[in-house]
Tab-separated table of C-alpha atoms in Angstrom:
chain	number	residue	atom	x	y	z
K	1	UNK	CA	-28.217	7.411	8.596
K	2	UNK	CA	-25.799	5.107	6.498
K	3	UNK	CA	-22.002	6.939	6.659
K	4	UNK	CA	-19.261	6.059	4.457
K	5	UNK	CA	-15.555	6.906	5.280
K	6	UNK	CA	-13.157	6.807	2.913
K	7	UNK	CA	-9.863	5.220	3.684
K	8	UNK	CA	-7.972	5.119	0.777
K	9	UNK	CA	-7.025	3.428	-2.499
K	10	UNK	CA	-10.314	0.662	-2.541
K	11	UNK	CA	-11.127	0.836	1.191
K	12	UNK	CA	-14.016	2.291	2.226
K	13	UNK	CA	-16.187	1.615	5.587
K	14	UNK	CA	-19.935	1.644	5.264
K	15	UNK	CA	-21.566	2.287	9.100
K	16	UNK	CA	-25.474	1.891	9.499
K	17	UNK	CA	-26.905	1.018	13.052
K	18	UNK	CA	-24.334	-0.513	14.599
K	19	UNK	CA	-22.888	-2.200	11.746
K	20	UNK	CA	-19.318	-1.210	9.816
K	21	UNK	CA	-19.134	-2.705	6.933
K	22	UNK	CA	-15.005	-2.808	5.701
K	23	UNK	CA	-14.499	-3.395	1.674
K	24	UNK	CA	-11.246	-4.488	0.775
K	25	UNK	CA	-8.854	-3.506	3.726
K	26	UNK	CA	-5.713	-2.353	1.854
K	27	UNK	CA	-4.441	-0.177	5.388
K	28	UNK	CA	-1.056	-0.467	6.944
K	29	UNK	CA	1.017	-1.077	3.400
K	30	UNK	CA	-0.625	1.745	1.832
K	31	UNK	CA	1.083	4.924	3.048
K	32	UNK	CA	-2.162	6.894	1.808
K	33	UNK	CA	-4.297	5.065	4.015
K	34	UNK	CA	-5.946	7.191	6.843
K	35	UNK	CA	-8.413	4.777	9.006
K	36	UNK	CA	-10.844	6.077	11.521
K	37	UNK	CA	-9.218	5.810	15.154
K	38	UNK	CA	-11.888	3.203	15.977
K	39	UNK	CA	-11.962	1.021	13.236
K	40	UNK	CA	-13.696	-2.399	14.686
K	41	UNK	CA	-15.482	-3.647	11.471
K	42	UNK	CA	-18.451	-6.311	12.527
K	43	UNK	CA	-18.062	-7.528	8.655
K	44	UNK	CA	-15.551	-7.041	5.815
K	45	UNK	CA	-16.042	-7.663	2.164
K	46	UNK	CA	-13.291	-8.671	-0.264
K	47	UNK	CA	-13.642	-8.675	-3.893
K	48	UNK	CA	-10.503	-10.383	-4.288
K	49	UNK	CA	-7.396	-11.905	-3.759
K	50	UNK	CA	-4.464	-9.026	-4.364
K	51	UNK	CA	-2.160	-7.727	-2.026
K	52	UNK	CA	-3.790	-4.220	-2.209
K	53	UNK	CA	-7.061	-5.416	-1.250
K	54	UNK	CA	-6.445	-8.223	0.436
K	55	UNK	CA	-4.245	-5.701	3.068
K	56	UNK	CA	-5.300	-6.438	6.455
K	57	UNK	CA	-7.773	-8.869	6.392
K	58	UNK	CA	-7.044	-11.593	8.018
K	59	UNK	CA	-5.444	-9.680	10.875
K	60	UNK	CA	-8.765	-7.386	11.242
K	61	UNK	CA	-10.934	-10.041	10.689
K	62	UNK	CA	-9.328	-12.178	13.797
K	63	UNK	CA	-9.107	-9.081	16.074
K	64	UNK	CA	-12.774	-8.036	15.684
K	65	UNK	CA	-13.983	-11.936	15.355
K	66	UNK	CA	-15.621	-10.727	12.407
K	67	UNK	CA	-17.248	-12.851	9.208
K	68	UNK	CA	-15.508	-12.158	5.888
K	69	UNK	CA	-17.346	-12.311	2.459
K	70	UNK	CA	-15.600	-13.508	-0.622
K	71	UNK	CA	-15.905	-15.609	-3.575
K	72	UNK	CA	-15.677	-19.081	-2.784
K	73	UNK	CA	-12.140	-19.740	-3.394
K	74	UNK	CA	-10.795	-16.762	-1.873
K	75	UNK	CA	-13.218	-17.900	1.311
K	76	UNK	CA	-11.815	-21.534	1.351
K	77	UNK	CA	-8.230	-20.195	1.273
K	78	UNK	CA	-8.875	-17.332	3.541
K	79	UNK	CA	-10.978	-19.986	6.171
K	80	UNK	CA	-7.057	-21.948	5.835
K	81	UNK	CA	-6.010	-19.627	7.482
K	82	UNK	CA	-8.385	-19.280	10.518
K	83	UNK	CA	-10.583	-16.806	9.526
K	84	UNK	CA	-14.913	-16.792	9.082
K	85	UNK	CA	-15.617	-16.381	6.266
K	86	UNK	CA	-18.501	-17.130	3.876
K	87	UNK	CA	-17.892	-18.186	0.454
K	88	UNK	CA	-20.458	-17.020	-2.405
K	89	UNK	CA	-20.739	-16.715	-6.073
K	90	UNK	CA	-21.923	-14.576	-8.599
K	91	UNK	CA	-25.744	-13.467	-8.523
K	92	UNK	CA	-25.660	-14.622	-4.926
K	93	UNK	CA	-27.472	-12.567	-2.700
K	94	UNK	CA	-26.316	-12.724	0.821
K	95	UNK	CA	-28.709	-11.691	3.958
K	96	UNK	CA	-26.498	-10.085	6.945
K	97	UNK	CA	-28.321	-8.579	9.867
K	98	UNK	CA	-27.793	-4.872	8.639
K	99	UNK	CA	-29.533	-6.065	4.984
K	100	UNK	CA	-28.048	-8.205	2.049
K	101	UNK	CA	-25.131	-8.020	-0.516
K	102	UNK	CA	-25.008	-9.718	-4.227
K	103	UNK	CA	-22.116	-10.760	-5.651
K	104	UNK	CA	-21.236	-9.483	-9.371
K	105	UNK	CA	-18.516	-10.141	-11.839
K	106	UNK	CA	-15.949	-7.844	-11.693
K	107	UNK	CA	-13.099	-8.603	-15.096
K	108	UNK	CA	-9.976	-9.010	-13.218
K	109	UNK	CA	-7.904	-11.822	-11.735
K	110	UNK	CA	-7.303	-13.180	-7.932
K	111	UNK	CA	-3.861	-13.597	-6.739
K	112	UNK	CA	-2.893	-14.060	-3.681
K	113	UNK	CA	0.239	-11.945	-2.374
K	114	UNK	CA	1.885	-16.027	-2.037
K	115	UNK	CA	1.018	-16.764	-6.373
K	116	UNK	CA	-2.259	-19.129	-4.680
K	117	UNK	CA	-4.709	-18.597	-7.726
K	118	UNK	CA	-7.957	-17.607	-5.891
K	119	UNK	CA	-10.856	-18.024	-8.699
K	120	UNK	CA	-12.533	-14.603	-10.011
K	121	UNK	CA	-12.858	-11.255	-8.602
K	122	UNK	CA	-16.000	-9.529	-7.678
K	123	UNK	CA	-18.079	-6.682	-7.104
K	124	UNK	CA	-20.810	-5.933	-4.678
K	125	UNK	CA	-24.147	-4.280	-4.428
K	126	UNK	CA	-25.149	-3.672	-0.915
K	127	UNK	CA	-28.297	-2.946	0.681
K	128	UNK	CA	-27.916	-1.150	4.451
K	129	UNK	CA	-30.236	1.247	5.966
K	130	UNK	CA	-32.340	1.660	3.257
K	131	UNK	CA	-29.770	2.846	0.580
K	132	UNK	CA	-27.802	0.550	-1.805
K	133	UNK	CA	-24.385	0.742	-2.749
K	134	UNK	CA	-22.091	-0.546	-5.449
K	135	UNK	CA	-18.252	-0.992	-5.110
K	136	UNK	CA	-17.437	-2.330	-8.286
K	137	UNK	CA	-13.511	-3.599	-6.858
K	138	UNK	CA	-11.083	-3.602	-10.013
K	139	UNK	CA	-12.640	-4.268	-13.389
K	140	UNK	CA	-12.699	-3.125	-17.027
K	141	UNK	CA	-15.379	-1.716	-18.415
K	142	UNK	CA	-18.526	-4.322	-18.888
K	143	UNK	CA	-21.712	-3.930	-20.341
K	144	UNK	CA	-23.186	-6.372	-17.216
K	145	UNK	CA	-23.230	-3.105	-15.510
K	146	UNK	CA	-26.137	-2.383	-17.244
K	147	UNK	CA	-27.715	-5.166	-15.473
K	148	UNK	CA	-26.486	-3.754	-12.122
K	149	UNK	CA	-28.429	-0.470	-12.802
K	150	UNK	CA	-31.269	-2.565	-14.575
K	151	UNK	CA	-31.220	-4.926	-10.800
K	152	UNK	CA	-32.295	-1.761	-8.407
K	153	UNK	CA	-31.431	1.997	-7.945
K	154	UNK	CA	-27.736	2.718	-6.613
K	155	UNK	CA	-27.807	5.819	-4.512
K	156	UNK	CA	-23.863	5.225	-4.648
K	157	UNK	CA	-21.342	3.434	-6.336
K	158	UNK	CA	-17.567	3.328	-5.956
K	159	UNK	CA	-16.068	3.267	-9.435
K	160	UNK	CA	-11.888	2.701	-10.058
K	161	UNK	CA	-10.690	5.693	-12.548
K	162	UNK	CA	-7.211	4.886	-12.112
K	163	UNK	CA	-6.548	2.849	-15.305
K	164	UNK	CA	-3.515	0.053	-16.003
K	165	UNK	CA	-4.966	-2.551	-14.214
K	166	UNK	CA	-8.666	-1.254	-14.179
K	167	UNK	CA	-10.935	0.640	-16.052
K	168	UNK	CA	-10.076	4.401	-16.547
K	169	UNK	CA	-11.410	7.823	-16.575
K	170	UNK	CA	-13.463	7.477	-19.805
K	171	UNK	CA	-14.504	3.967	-19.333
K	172	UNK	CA	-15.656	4.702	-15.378
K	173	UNK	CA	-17.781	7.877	-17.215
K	174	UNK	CA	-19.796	5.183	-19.432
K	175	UNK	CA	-19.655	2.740	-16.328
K	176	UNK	CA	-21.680	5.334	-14.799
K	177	UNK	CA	-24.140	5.697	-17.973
K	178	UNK	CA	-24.594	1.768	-17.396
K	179	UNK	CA	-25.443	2.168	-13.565
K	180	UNK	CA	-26.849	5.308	-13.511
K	181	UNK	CA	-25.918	5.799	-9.805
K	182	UNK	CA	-27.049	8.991	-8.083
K	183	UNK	CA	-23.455	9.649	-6.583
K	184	UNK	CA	-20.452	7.940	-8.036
K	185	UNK	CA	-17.532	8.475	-5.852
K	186	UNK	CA	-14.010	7.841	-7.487
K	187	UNK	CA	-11.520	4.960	-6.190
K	188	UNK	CA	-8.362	3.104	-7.018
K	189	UNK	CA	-6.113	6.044	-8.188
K	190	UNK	CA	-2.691	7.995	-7.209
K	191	UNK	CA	-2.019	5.288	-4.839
K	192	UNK	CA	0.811	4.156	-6.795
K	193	UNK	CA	2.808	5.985	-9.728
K	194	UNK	CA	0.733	3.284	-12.404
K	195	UNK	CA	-2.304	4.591	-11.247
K	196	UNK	CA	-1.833	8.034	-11.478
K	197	UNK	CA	-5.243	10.102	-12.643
K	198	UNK	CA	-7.358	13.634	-11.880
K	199	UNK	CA	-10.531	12.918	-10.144
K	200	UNK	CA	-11.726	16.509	-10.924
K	201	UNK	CA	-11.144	15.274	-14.866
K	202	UNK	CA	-13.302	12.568	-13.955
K	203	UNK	CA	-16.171	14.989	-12.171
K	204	UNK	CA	-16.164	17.083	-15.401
K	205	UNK	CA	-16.567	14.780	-17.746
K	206	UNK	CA	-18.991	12.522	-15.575
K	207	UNK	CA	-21.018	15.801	-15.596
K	208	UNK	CA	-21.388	16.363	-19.185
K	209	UNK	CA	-22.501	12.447	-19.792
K	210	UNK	CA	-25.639	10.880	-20.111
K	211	UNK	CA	-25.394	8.945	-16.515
K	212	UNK	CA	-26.853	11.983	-14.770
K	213	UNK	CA	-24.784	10.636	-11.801
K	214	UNK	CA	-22.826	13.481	-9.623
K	215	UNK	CA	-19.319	12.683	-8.607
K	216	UNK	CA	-18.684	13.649	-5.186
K	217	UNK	CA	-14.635	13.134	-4.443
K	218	UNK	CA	-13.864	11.941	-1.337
K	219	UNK	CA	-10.246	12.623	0.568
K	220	UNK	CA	-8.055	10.035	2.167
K	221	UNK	CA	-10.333	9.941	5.663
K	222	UNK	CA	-13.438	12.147	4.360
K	223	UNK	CA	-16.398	11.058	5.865
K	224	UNK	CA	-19.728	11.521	3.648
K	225	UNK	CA	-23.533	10.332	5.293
K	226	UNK	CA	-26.389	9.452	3.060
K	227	UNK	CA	-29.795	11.081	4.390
């Protein structure tokens, strides 16, 4: 049974067999954040270099002796500063022992919280316990989705909604047409006062579309597991 917990803003933890899997650790600055009491990821992913996704990291990732995956640059620069990581590209697909994750482009920039210019961000499609997921990080709308929909069946993807410096409400609806996901779970919103948006504006219209995807909202700490 894969689980997902979501922790707030872009975080989410993906647990399968042993394995928790932590995307883009934005924790103790984000006074929305809720993480599970236990958190001990074996493996964190980081679509890029921002302070609000960037978060933790390095802390987490020297604590629990875990192995980070990044883009190349961000891997170099985050390996400066003494973590594991392993740096990858785009259409990379990476084998870990709980299954694989590619790396797709995600439109959006990679600064580190210190102005270090970190490359490209990027997205992921993972495959764990038998289900694959997409967390698409921040990006703008792209029609390369398609090809992310086109590449194998997402039983979930987490979208942004929150607009300004991603894609919004309308543009995660057709992001969703693209993928066709069979649950798209809304991310990257109300954290700040820029981000502001309704996720249940997002559900209705996401309804009415041609994705036939269901949006399933998660709270700040909801658990959801994926028969």
């Amino acid at each position: 049974m894969v689980k997902l917990t979501y922790i707030g803003h872009s975080c989410v933890l993906i647990s399968n067999n042993g394995s928790r899997v932590l995307i883009d650790p934005f924790i103790s600055g984000n006074p929305n954040s809720k993480p599970p009491e236990k958190l001990k990821p074996t493996h964190i992913l980081l679509t890029h270099a921002h302070g609000d996704h960037l978060g933790d990291t390095i802390e987490l990732a020297k604590k629990h002796k875990c192995t980070v995956l990044a883009v190349f640059e961000l891997a170099n620069y985050l390996k400066s500063k003494g973590v594991d990581a392993i740096g990858a590209h785009f259409g990379g697909k990476i084998p870990f022992d709980f299954g694989w994750v590619k790396l797709w482009q995600a439109l959006h920039s990679s600064t580190a919280p210190d102005g270090t210019s970190l490359g490209m961000a990027a997205s992921f499609e993972i495959s764990i316990g038998g289900k694959s997921i997409y967390h698409a990080g921040d990006t703008s709308l792209t029609s390369d989705m398609k090809l992310v929909g086109e590449d194998k069946t997402i039983d979930i993807a987490f979208l942004p909604i929150g607009g300004h410096f991603t894609m919004g409400i309308d543009d995660a609806v057709k992001a969703c047409e693209f993928i066709k996901p069979r649950v798209t779970i809304p991310i990257h919103y109300n954290t700040f006062d820029l981000i502001k948006a309704d996720p249940k504006e997002f559900k209705s219209k996401l309804e009415k579309s041609k994705s036939h995807s269901k949006a399933c909202i998660l709270d700040v700490g909801e658990e959801l597991e994926i028969p």
